[in-house]
Short mmCIF file of N, CA and C and ligand atoms in Angstrom, two decimals:
data_model
loop_
_atom_site.label_atom_id
_atom_site.label_comp_id
_atom_site.label_asym_id
_atom_site.label_seq_id
_atom_site.Cartn_x
_atom_site.Cartn_y
_atom_site.Cartn_z
N MET F 1 147.11 106.14 -31.98
CA MET F 1 147.44 106.00 -33.40
C MET F 1 146.64 107.03 -34.21
N ALA F 2 147.31 107.74 -35.11
CA ALA F 2 146.60 108.73 -35.93
C ALA F 2 145.68 108.01 -36.91
N ARG F 3 144.50 108.59 -37.10
CA ARG F 3 143.52 107.94 -37.99
C ARG F 3 142.84 108.91 -38.92
N LEU F 4 142.42 108.35 -40.01
CA LEU F 4 141.58 109.08 -40.94
C LEU F 4 140.14 108.93 -40.44
N ILE F 5 139.45 110.05 -40.26
CA ILE F 5 138.09 110.02 -39.72
C ILE F 5 137.15 110.60 -40.78
N VAL F 6 136.11 109.88 -41.11
CA VAL F 6 135.15 110.36 -42.10
C VAL F 6 133.82 110.62 -41.41
N VAL F 7 133.27 111.82 -41.59
CA VAL F 7 131.95 112.13 -41.05
C VAL F 7 131.03 112.52 -42.20
N SER F 8 129.91 111.81 -42.32
CA SER F 8 128.93 112.10 -43.36
C SER F 8 127.55 112.19 -42.73
N GLY F 9 126.62 112.79 -43.47
CA GLY F 9 125.25 112.83 -42.99
C GLY F 9 124.42 113.66 -43.93
N PRO F 10 123.12 113.34 -44.07
CA PRO F 10 122.28 114.10 -44.98
C PRO F 10 122.09 115.53 -44.51
N SER F 11 121.70 116.42 -45.44
CA SER F 11 121.45 117.79 -45.00
C SER F 11 120.26 117.74 -44.04
N GLY F 12 120.35 118.54 -42.99
CA GLY F 12 119.31 118.48 -41.97
C GLY F 12 119.71 117.60 -40.81
N SER F 13 120.89 116.96 -40.92
CA SER F 13 121.33 116.09 -39.83
C SER F 13 122.03 116.87 -38.72
N GLY F 14 122.42 118.10 -39.03
CA GLY F 14 123.12 118.92 -38.04
C GLY F 14 124.61 118.61 -37.98
N LYS F 15 125.10 117.99 -39.07
CA LYS F 15 126.51 117.58 -39.12
C LYS F 15 127.47 118.75 -38.89
N SER F 16 127.21 119.88 -39.56
CA SER F 16 128.13 121.03 -39.45
C SER F 16 128.21 121.53 -38.02
N SER F 17 127.07 121.60 -37.33
CA SER F 17 127.07 122.08 -35.95
C SER F 17 127.84 121.14 -35.06
N ILE F 18 127.69 119.85 -35.30
CA ILE F 18 128.43 118.86 -34.50
C ILE F 18 129.94 119.04 -34.72
N LEU F 19 130.33 119.20 -35.99
CA LEU F 19 131.75 119.33 -36.28
C LEU F 19 132.33 120.59 -35.65
N LYS F 20 131.54 121.67 -35.66
CA LYS F 20 131.99 122.91 -34.98
C LYS F 20 132.23 122.65 -33.50
N GLY F 21 131.29 121.93 -32.90
CA GLY F 21 131.36 121.65 -31.47
C GLY F 21 132.54 120.77 -31.08
N LEU F 22 133.08 120.02 -32.05
CA LEU F 22 134.19 119.12 -31.75
C LEU F 22 135.52 119.86 -31.64
N GLN F 23 135.58 121.02 -32.30
CA GLN F 23 136.85 121.75 -32.34
C GLN F 23 137.26 122.18 -30.94
N GLY F 24 138.48 121.91 -30.60
CA GLY F 24 138.96 122.26 -29.26
C GLY F 24 138.70 121.15 -28.25
N GLU F 25 137.76 120.27 -28.55
CA GLU F 25 137.42 119.19 -27.62
C GLU F 25 138.18 117.91 -27.96
N VAL F 26 138.43 117.74 -29.25
CA VAL F 26 139.06 116.51 -29.73
C VAL F 26 140.25 116.88 -30.61
N ASP F 27 141.25 116.02 -30.59
CA ASP F 27 142.47 116.31 -31.32
C ASP F 27 142.38 115.84 -32.78
N PHE F 28 142.14 116.77 -33.67
CA PHE F 28 142.13 116.42 -35.10
C PHE F 28 142.29 117.69 -35.92
N GLU F 29 142.60 117.50 -37.20
CA GLU F 29 142.54 118.66 -38.08
C GLU F 29 141.61 118.35 -39.25
N PHE F 30 141.01 119.41 -39.78
CA PHE F 30 140.10 119.23 -40.91
C PHE F 30 140.89 119.10 -42.20
N SER F 31 140.48 118.19 -43.05
CA SER F 31 141.00 118.16 -44.41
C SER F 31 140.35 119.30 -45.18
N VAL F 32 141.13 120.03 -45.97
CA VAL F 32 140.56 121.11 -46.79
C VAL F 32 140.30 120.55 -48.19
N SER F 33 139.03 120.50 -48.56
CA SER F 33 138.63 119.91 -49.83
C SER F 33 138.79 120.89 -50.98
N ALA F 34 138.92 120.35 -52.17
CA ALA F 34 138.85 121.15 -53.39
C ALA F 34 137.39 121.16 -53.85
N THR F 35 136.96 122.28 -54.38
CA THR F 35 135.59 122.32 -54.93
C THR F 35 135.48 123.34 -56.07
N THR F 36 134.51 123.09 -56.94
CA THR F 36 134.24 124.05 -58.02
C THR F 36 133.04 124.94 -57.68
N ARG F 37 132.44 124.76 -56.50
CA ARG F 37 131.32 125.65 -56.20
C ARG F 37 131.85 127.02 -55.81
N ASP F 38 130.99 128.05 -55.94
CA ASP F 38 131.42 129.41 -55.61
C ASP F 38 131.58 129.56 -54.11
N PRO F 39 132.57 130.37 -53.69
CA PRO F 39 132.71 130.60 -52.25
C PRO F 39 131.51 131.36 -51.69
N ARG F 40 131.11 131.04 -50.46
CA ARG F 40 130.09 131.83 -49.78
C ARG F 40 130.81 133.04 -49.18
N PRO F 41 130.04 134.12 -48.84
CA PRO F 41 130.69 135.37 -48.44
C PRO F 41 131.73 135.24 -47.33
N ASP F 42 131.48 134.36 -46.36
CA ASP F 42 132.42 134.27 -45.23
C ASP F 42 133.52 133.23 -45.43
N GLU F 43 133.57 132.59 -46.59
CA GLU F 43 134.53 131.51 -46.77
C GLU F 43 135.87 132.01 -47.32
N VAL F 44 136.94 131.36 -46.85
CA VAL F 44 138.29 131.77 -47.21
C VAL F 44 138.98 130.65 -48.00
N HIS F 45 139.56 131.02 -49.13
CA HIS F 45 140.29 130.05 -49.95
C HIS F 45 141.46 129.48 -49.15
N GLY F 46 141.57 128.17 -49.14
CA GLY F 46 142.68 127.53 -48.43
C GLY F 46 142.33 127.19 -47.00
N VAL F 47 141.23 127.77 -46.49
CA VAL F 47 140.81 127.46 -45.13
C VAL F 47 139.54 126.61 -45.18
N ASP F 48 138.51 127.15 -45.83
CA ASP F 48 137.24 126.40 -45.93
C ASP F 48 137.31 125.40 -47.08
N TYR F 49 137.81 125.84 -48.19
CA TYR F 49 137.96 125.00 -49.38
C TYR F 49 139.11 125.55 -50.22
N LEU F 50 139.57 124.73 -51.14
CA LEU F 50 140.40 125.21 -52.23
C LEU F 50 139.43 125.42 -53.39
N PHE F 51 139.12 126.68 -53.67
CA PHE F 51 138.15 126.98 -54.73
C PHE F 51 138.87 127.00 -56.07
N MET F 52 138.28 126.34 -57.05
CA MET F 52 138.93 126.27 -58.36
C MET F 52 137.89 126.05 -59.46
N ASP F 53 138.34 126.16 -60.72
CA ASP F 53 137.39 125.90 -61.81
C ASP F 53 137.45 124.42 -62.20
N SER F 54 136.52 124.03 -63.08
CA SER F 54 136.39 122.61 -63.43
C SER F 54 137.66 122.05 -64.06
N GLN F 55 138.32 122.91 -64.87
CA GLN F 55 139.54 122.42 -65.54
C GLN F 55 140.62 122.06 -64.52
N GLU F 56 140.80 122.96 -63.55
CA GLU F 56 141.80 122.68 -62.50
C GLU F 56 141.43 121.41 -61.73
N PHE F 57 140.12 121.27 -61.44
CA PHE F 57 139.70 120.09 -60.68
C PHE F 57 139.96 118.83 -61.49
N GLU F 58 139.64 118.88 -62.78
CA GLU F 58 139.84 117.69 -63.62
C GLU F 58 141.32 117.32 -63.74
N GLU F 59 142.18 118.32 -63.65
CA GLU F 59 143.62 118.02 -63.64
C GLU F 59 144.00 117.23 -62.37
N LEU F 60 143.37 117.59 -61.26
CA LEU F 60 143.63 116.85 -60.01
C LEU F 60 143.18 115.39 -60.16
N ILE F 61 142.00 115.21 -60.78
CA ILE F 61 141.50 113.85 -60.99
C ILE F 61 142.50 113.06 -61.85
N LEU F 62 142.86 113.68 -62.98
CA LEU F 62 143.74 112.97 -63.93
C LEU F 62 145.11 112.70 -63.33
N GLY F 63 145.56 113.61 -62.48
CA GLY F 63 146.87 113.44 -61.85
C GLY F 63 146.86 112.42 -60.73
N GLY F 64 145.70 111.89 -60.41
CA GLY F 64 145.60 110.93 -59.30
C GLY F 64 145.85 111.58 -57.96
N ASP F 65 145.54 112.89 -57.87
CA ASP F 65 145.87 113.64 -56.66
C ASP F 65 144.79 113.60 -55.58
N LEU F 66 143.65 112.98 -55.91
CA LEU F 66 142.53 113.00 -54.95
C LEU F 66 142.31 111.64 -54.31
N LEU F 67 142.07 111.66 -53.02
CA LEU F 67 141.75 110.43 -52.30
C LEU F 67 140.36 109.94 -52.69
N GLU F 68 139.47 110.88 -52.92
CA GLU F 68 138.11 110.58 -53.38
C GLU F 68 137.57 111.85 -53.99
N TRP F 69 136.56 111.73 -54.84
CA TRP F 69 135.87 112.91 -55.33
C TRP F 69 134.46 112.53 -55.75
N ALA F 70 133.59 113.54 -55.83
CA ALA F 70 132.20 113.29 -56.21
C ALA F 70 131.62 114.54 -56.84
N ILE F 71 130.52 114.34 -57.56
CA ILE F 71 129.75 115.49 -58.05
C ILE F 71 128.54 115.59 -57.16
N TYR F 72 128.38 116.75 -56.54
CA TYR F 72 127.26 116.97 -55.62
C TYR F 72 126.65 118.30 -56.00
N ASN F 73 125.34 118.31 -56.24
CA ASN F 73 124.68 119.57 -56.60
C ASN F 73 125.36 120.28 -57.78
N ASP F 74 125.72 119.51 -58.82
CA ASP F 74 126.34 120.05 -60.03
C ASP F 74 127.74 120.61 -59.84
N ASN F 75 128.40 120.34 -58.72
CA ASN F 75 129.77 120.79 -58.52
C ASN F 75 130.67 119.63 -58.13
N TYR F 76 131.94 119.77 -58.49
CA TYR F 76 132.93 118.79 -58.04
C TYR F 76 133.34 119.09 -56.60
N TYR F 77 133.54 118.03 -55.82
CA TYR F 77 134.13 118.13 -54.48
C TYR F 77 135.13 116.99 -54.36
N GLY F 78 136.31 117.25 -53.80
CA GLY F 78 137.27 116.16 -53.64
C GLY F 78 138.29 116.43 -52.56
N THR F 79 138.89 115.36 -52.09
CA THR F 79 139.87 115.43 -50.99
C THR F 79 141.28 115.25 -51.52
N PRO F 80 142.12 116.29 -51.47
CA PRO F 80 143.52 116.12 -51.89
C PRO F 80 144.22 115.08 -51.01
N ALA F 81 144.91 114.14 -51.65
CA ALA F 81 145.47 113.00 -50.91
C ALA F 81 146.72 113.36 -50.11
N GLU F 82 147.56 114.23 -50.68
CA GLU F 82 148.88 114.43 -50.07
C GLU F 82 148.83 114.97 -48.64
N PRO F 83 148.03 116.03 -48.38
CA PRO F 83 147.98 116.53 -47.00
C PRO F 83 147.50 115.49 -45.99
N ILE F 84 146.65 114.57 -46.48
CA ILE F 84 146.15 113.52 -45.59
C ILE F 84 147.29 112.58 -45.20
N GLU F 85 148.05 112.18 -46.22
CA GLU F 85 149.16 111.26 -45.96
C GLU F 85 150.18 111.92 -45.04
N GLU F 86 150.46 113.22 -45.28
CA GLU F 86 151.43 113.94 -44.44
C GLU F 86 150.98 113.97 -42.99
N ALA F 87 149.69 114.32 -42.79
CA ALA F 87 149.16 114.43 -41.42
C ALA F 87 149.25 113.08 -40.71
N LEU F 88 148.82 112.03 -41.39
CA LEU F 88 148.84 110.71 -40.75
C LEU F 88 150.28 110.29 -40.46
N PHE F 89 151.17 110.59 -41.39
CA PHE F 89 152.58 110.25 -41.20
C PHE F 89 153.15 110.96 -39.96
N ASP F 90 152.69 112.23 -39.78
CA ASP F 90 153.16 113.02 -38.62
C ASP F 90 152.43 112.68 -37.33
N GLY F 91 151.47 111.75 -37.41
CA GLY F 91 150.76 111.34 -36.20
C GLY F 91 149.57 112.20 -35.85
N ARG F 92 149.03 112.94 -36.85
CA ARG F 92 147.85 113.77 -36.58
C ARG F 92 146.60 113.13 -37.17
N ASN F 93 145.48 113.15 -36.41
CA ASN F 93 144.20 112.68 -36.95
C ASN F 93 143.68 113.67 -37.98
N VAL F 94 143.11 113.18 -39.06
CA VAL F 94 142.52 114.08 -40.06
C VAL F 94 141.05 113.73 -40.23
N LEU F 95 140.21 114.76 -40.24
CA LEU F 95 138.77 114.54 -40.36
C LEU F 95 138.25 115.03 -41.71
N LEU F 96 137.54 114.16 -42.39
CA LEU F 96 136.95 114.49 -43.69
C LEU F 96 135.44 114.67 -43.52
N ASP F 97 134.94 115.84 -43.89
CA ASP F 97 133.49 116.09 -43.88
C ASP F 97 133.05 115.95 -45.34
N ILE F 98 132.56 114.76 -45.69
CA ILE F 98 132.26 114.49 -47.10
C ILE F 98 130.91 113.80 -47.25
N GLU F 99 130.36 113.87 -48.47
CA GLU F 99 129.07 113.23 -48.70
C GLU F 99 129.27 111.73 -48.97
N ILE F 100 128.16 111.04 -49.16
CA ILE F 100 128.20 109.57 -49.07
C ILE F 100 128.91 108.86 -50.24
N GLN F 101 128.86 109.46 -51.44
CA GLN F 101 129.58 108.80 -52.56
C GLN F 101 131.07 108.78 -52.28
N GLY F 102 131.56 109.90 -51.73
CA GLY F 102 132.98 109.99 -51.37
C GLY F 102 133.31 109.03 -50.24
N ALA F 103 132.40 108.94 -49.27
CA ALA F 103 132.63 108.05 -48.13
C ALA F 103 132.77 106.60 -48.61
N ARG F 104 131.97 106.24 -49.61
CA ARG F 104 132.04 104.88 -50.15
C ARG F 104 133.43 104.61 -50.75
N GLN F 105 133.98 105.62 -51.45
CA GLN F 105 135.32 105.44 -52.04
C GLN F 105 136.38 105.28 -50.95
N VAL F 106 136.25 106.09 -49.88
CA VAL F 106 137.24 105.99 -48.79
C VAL F 106 137.13 104.63 -48.11
N ARG F 107 135.89 104.14 -47.96
CA ARG F 107 135.70 102.82 -47.34
C ARG F 107 136.51 101.76 -48.11
N ASN F 108 136.49 101.88 -49.45
CA ASN F 108 137.19 100.90 -50.28
C ASN F 108 138.71 101.08 -50.26
N SER F 109 139.14 102.36 -50.38
CA SER F 109 140.59 102.56 -50.50
C SER F 109 141.30 102.61 -49.15
N ARG F 110 140.56 102.99 -48.09
CA ARG F 110 141.17 103.07 -46.76
C ARG F 110 140.28 102.35 -45.76
N PRO F 111 140.30 101.02 -45.77
CA PRO F 111 139.40 100.27 -44.88
C PRO F 111 139.68 100.55 -43.40
N ASP F 112 140.84 101.14 -43.11
CA ASP F 112 141.20 101.45 -41.72
C ASP F 112 140.57 102.76 -41.22
N ALA F 113 139.88 103.51 -42.10
CA ALA F 113 139.30 104.79 -41.68
C ALA F 113 138.18 104.58 -40.66
N LEU F 114 138.06 105.54 -39.75
CA LEU F 114 136.95 105.53 -38.78
C LEU F 114 135.80 106.29 -39.41
N MET F 115 134.68 105.61 -39.66
CA MET F 115 133.61 106.24 -40.43
C MET F 115 132.35 106.42 -39.58
N ILE F 116 131.92 107.68 -39.48
CA ILE F 116 130.78 108.02 -38.61
C ILE F 116 129.68 108.68 -39.44
N PHE F 117 128.47 108.19 -39.28
CA PHE F 117 127.33 108.75 -40.01
C PHE F 117 126.41 109.47 -39.03
N ILE F 118 126.02 110.70 -39.38
CA ILE F 118 125.10 111.47 -38.53
C ILE F 118 123.69 111.38 -39.12
N GLU F 119 122.76 110.91 -38.30
CA GLU F 119 121.37 110.80 -38.76
C GLU F 119 120.53 111.92 -38.17
N PRO F 120 119.58 112.43 -38.96
CA PRO F 120 118.62 113.36 -38.38
C PRO F 120 117.76 112.60 -37.37
N PRO F 121 117.06 113.32 -36.46
CA PRO F 121 116.39 112.67 -35.33
C PRO F 121 115.82 111.26 -35.57
N SER F 122 114.61 111.11 -36.07
CA SER F 122 114.05 109.77 -36.21
C SER F 122 113.13 109.75 -37.41
N MET F 123 112.77 108.57 -37.87
CA MET F 123 111.82 108.47 -38.97
C MET F 123 110.48 109.09 -38.57
N GLU F 124 110.12 108.90 -37.30
CA GLU F 124 108.84 109.46 -36.81
C GLU F 124 108.87 110.98 -36.89
N GLU F 125 110.01 111.55 -36.47
CA GLU F 125 110.15 113.02 -36.47
C GLU F 125 110.12 113.54 -37.92
N LEU F 126 110.81 112.82 -38.78
CA LEU F 126 110.86 113.20 -40.19
C LEU F 126 109.44 113.16 -40.79
N GLU F 127 108.72 112.09 -40.48
CA GLU F 127 107.35 111.93 -40.96
C GLU F 127 106.47 113.07 -40.43
N ARG F 128 106.65 113.39 -39.16
CA ARG F 128 105.88 114.47 -38.54
C ARG F 128 106.15 115.79 -39.26
N ARG F 129 107.43 116.03 -39.58
CA ARG F 129 107.79 117.27 -40.26
C ARG F 129 107.17 117.34 -41.65
N LEU F 130 107.22 116.22 -42.37
CA LEU F 130 106.66 116.19 -43.72
C LEU F 130 105.15 116.44 -43.68
N ARG F 131 104.47 115.80 -42.71
CA ARG F 131 103.01 115.96 -42.61
C ARG F 131 102.64 117.38 -42.20
N LYS F 132 103.46 117.96 -41.31
CA LYS F 132 103.17 119.30 -40.79
C LYS F 132 103.18 120.33 -41.91
N ARG F 133 104.04 120.08 -42.90
CA ARG F 133 104.13 121.04 -44.02
C ARG F 133 102.82 121.09 -44.79
N GLY F 134 102.07 119.98 -44.79
CA GLY F 134 100.73 119.97 -45.36
C GLY F 134 100.66 120.06 -46.88
N ASP F 135 101.80 120.16 -47.55
CA ASP F 135 101.77 120.32 -49.00
C ASP F 135 102.26 119.06 -49.71
N THR F 136 102.40 117.98 -48.97
CA THR F 136 102.94 116.77 -49.56
C THR F 136 101.88 115.68 -49.51
N SER F 137 101.64 115.04 -50.66
CA SER F 137 100.60 114.02 -50.70
C SER F 137 101.03 112.78 -49.92
N GLU F 138 100.05 111.96 -49.55
CA GLU F 138 100.34 110.75 -48.76
C GLU F 138 101.33 109.84 -49.50
N SER F 139 101.13 109.69 -50.83
CA SER F 139 102.02 108.78 -51.55
C SER F 139 103.44 109.36 -51.62
N ASP F 140 103.51 110.68 -51.69
CA ASP F 140 104.81 111.34 -51.73
C ASP F 140 105.54 111.19 -50.40
N ILE F 141 104.78 111.31 -49.33
CA ILE F 141 105.38 111.14 -47.99
C ILE F 141 105.95 109.73 -47.87
N GLU F 142 105.13 108.74 -48.30
CA GLU F 142 105.59 107.35 -48.23
C GLU F 142 106.88 107.17 -49.05
N ALA F 143 106.89 107.76 -50.26
CA ALA F 143 108.05 107.59 -51.14
C ALA F 143 109.29 108.21 -50.50
N ARG F 144 109.13 109.41 -49.96
CA ARG F 144 110.30 110.08 -49.35
C ARG F 144 110.82 109.32 -48.14
N LEU F 145 109.90 108.82 -47.34
CA LEU F 145 110.33 108.06 -46.16
C LEU F 145 111.08 106.80 -46.60
N GLY F 146 110.59 106.22 -47.72
CA GLY F 146 111.25 105.02 -48.25
C GLY F 146 112.68 105.32 -48.68
N ILE F 147 112.86 106.48 -49.34
CA ILE F 147 114.21 106.85 -49.80
C ILE F 147 115.13 107.05 -48.60
N VAL F 148 114.65 107.78 -47.61
CA VAL F 148 115.48 108.03 -46.42
C VAL F 148 115.80 106.69 -45.74
N ALA F 149 114.79 105.82 -45.63
CA ALA F 149 115.03 104.54 -44.95
C ALA F 149 116.10 103.73 -45.67
N SER F 150 116.06 103.73 -47.02
CA SER F 150 117.07 102.92 -47.73
C SER F 150 118.45 103.55 -47.61
N GLN F 151 118.49 104.91 -47.56
CA GLN F 151 119.80 105.57 -47.35
C GLN F 151 120.36 105.21 -45.98
N MET F 152 119.47 105.18 -45.00
CA MET F 152 119.91 104.86 -43.63
C MET F 152 120.44 103.43 -43.57
N LYS F 153 119.75 102.54 -44.31
CA LYS F 153 120.16 101.14 -44.30
C LYS F 153 121.54 101.01 -44.93
N GLU F 154 121.71 101.70 -46.07
CA GLU F 154 123.01 101.65 -46.74
C GLU F 154 124.09 102.21 -45.81
N ALA F 155 123.75 103.33 -45.16
CA ALA F 155 124.73 103.96 -44.27
C ALA F 155 125.12 103.02 -43.14
N SER F 156 124.15 102.29 -42.62
CA SER F 156 124.47 101.43 -41.48
C SER F 156 125.44 100.33 -41.88
N GLU F 157 125.45 99.97 -43.18
CA GLU F 157 126.40 98.95 -43.63
C GLU F 157 127.77 99.56 -43.96
N LEU F 158 127.74 100.80 -44.43
CA LEU F 158 128.98 101.45 -44.89
C LEU F 158 129.80 102.02 -43.74
N PHE F 159 129.11 102.56 -42.73
CA PHE F 159 129.80 103.28 -41.66
C PHE F 159 130.01 102.39 -40.43
N ASP F 160 131.03 102.74 -39.65
CA ASP F 160 131.31 101.98 -38.43
C ASP F 160 130.33 102.35 -37.33
N HIS F 161 129.91 103.63 -37.31
CA HIS F 161 129.06 104.12 -36.22
C HIS F 161 128.02 105.09 -36.77
N THR F 162 126.83 105.04 -36.21
CA THR F 162 125.79 106.00 -36.55
C THR F 162 125.43 106.77 -35.28
N VAL F 163 125.37 108.09 -35.40
CA VAL F 163 124.98 108.92 -34.27
C VAL F 163 123.69 109.64 -34.64
N VAL F 164 122.67 109.47 -33.83
CA VAL F 164 121.39 110.12 -34.09
C VAL F 164 121.37 111.48 -33.39
N ASN F 165 121.14 112.51 -34.18
CA ASN F 165 121.21 113.87 -33.61
C ASN F 165 119.84 114.34 -33.12
N GLU F 166 119.43 113.83 -31.96
CA GLU F 166 118.19 114.29 -31.31
C GLU F 166 118.47 115.61 -30.61
N ASP F 167 119.62 115.62 -29.94
CA ASP F 167 120.02 116.76 -29.13
C ASP F 167 121.47 117.08 -29.50
N LEU F 168 121.72 118.32 -29.91
CA LEU F 168 123.04 118.69 -30.45
C LEU F 168 124.18 118.40 -29.47
N ASP F 169 124.01 118.79 -28.20
CA ASP F 169 125.10 118.60 -27.23
C ASP F 169 125.39 117.13 -27.00
N VAL F 170 124.33 116.35 -26.91
CA VAL F 170 124.49 114.91 -26.67
C VAL F 170 125.18 114.26 -27.87
N ALA F 171 124.72 114.62 -29.07
CA ALA F 171 125.29 114.02 -30.29
C ALA F 171 126.75 114.42 -30.45
N THR F 172 127.08 115.68 -30.14
CA THR F 172 128.46 116.15 -30.26
C THR F 172 129.36 115.37 -29.31
N LYS F 173 128.86 115.18 -28.11
CA LYS F 173 129.64 114.42 -27.11
C LYS F 173 129.84 112.98 -27.58
N GLU F 174 128.79 112.41 -28.18
CA GLU F 174 128.87 111.03 -28.66
C GLU F 174 129.94 110.90 -29.75
N VAL F 175 129.96 111.85 -30.68
CA VAL F 175 130.96 111.80 -31.75
C VAL F 175 132.36 111.99 -31.15
N ALA F 176 132.48 112.94 -30.22
CA ALA F 176 133.78 113.18 -29.57
C ALA F 176 134.26 111.90 -28.89
N ASN F 177 133.37 111.23 -28.18
CA ASN F 177 133.77 110.00 -27.48
C ASN F 177 134.18 108.91 -28.45
N LEU F 178 133.49 108.82 -29.58
CA LEU F 178 133.85 107.81 -30.58
C LEU F 178 135.26 108.06 -31.09
N ILE F 179 135.56 109.33 -31.34
CA ILE F 179 136.90 109.66 -31.88
C ILE F 179 137.96 109.38 -30.82
N ILE F 180 137.69 109.80 -29.59
CA ILE F 180 138.67 109.60 -28.51
C ILE F 180 138.91 108.10 -28.29
N ALA F 181 137.83 107.32 -28.32
CA ALA F 181 137.97 105.88 -28.04
C ALA F 181 138.64 105.12 -29.19
N ASN F 182 138.61 105.68 -30.40
CA ASN F 182 139.07 104.92 -31.56
C ASN F 182 140.30 105.50 -32.25
N THR F 183 140.98 106.43 -31.58
CA THR F 183 142.20 106.98 -32.19
C THR F 183 143.37 106.84 -31.22
P1 LIG G 201 128.82 122.53 -49.04
O1 LIG G 201 128.75 122.98 -50.46
O2 LIG G 201 127.55 122.80 -48.29
O3 LIG G 201 130.05 123.08 -48.32
O4 LIG G 201 129.01 120.94 -49.06
C1 LIG G 201 128.09 120.15 -49.73
C2 LIG G 201 128.37 118.69 -49.45
O5 LIG G 201 129.64 118.32 -49.99
C3 LIG G 201 128.44 118.34 -47.96
O6 LIG G 201 127.69 117.14 -47.74
C4 LIG G 201 129.91 118.09 -47.71
O7 LIG G 201 130.11 117.13 -46.68
C5 LIG G 201 130.34 117.55 -49.05
N1 LIG G 201 131.78 117.68 -49.30
C6 LIG G 201 132.61 118.68 -48.92
N2 LIG G 201 133.86 118.43 -49.31
C7 LIG G 201 133.85 117.22 -49.93
C8 LIG G 201 134.85 116.40 -50.54
O8 LIG G 201 136.04 116.71 -50.58
N3 LIG G 201 134.43 115.23 -51.08
C9 LIG G 201 133.13 114.82 -51.05
N4 LIG G 201 132.83 113.64 -51.59
N5 LIG G 201 132.16 115.56 -50.49
C10 LIG G 201 132.51 116.75 -49.93
#
């Protein structure tokens, strides 16, 4: 059965590398998001994103054309709904690489979506990295770990599966197996 697949994860989780590794291994297509951020040098309009200005994006919102949207880093990002419906109708899996506010919207509007969260290695590893930098006070380290911990807790309730990216190949295989087993 074709499914909508959502993959989210904080920066530093290695989500992009995992998604690259899935291509050719698992049967799915990427949803092409709309965004108002500037294209990076190697990015192609219509392939990596639909690049547009805020006015065009707001027209999509008002037209009800987006499955979900969010503001991330001062830019709009959103998933056009129609290509998703077409792909699912044709029996193709569609994968959304979106941040967590968008994932929450998809959870509500499409409870049937397969939702996978990618976590960076471990709290211990994160703590070790913060301490190694040596420029962060003890109270700041505690505060940051607290924020990450609460995000992880929220994610564990929102997503169907969490994959911890200790080792890229292992994590990629784990995500591939989840998709194969659940589509
Ligand atoms: P980047 O600007 O690095 O390509 O993406 C920044 C963040 O926006 C990433 O976490 C990515 O998953 C997320 N993102 C990309 N497209 C969408 C989208 O259509 N909707 C939402 N909610 N987030 C998106």
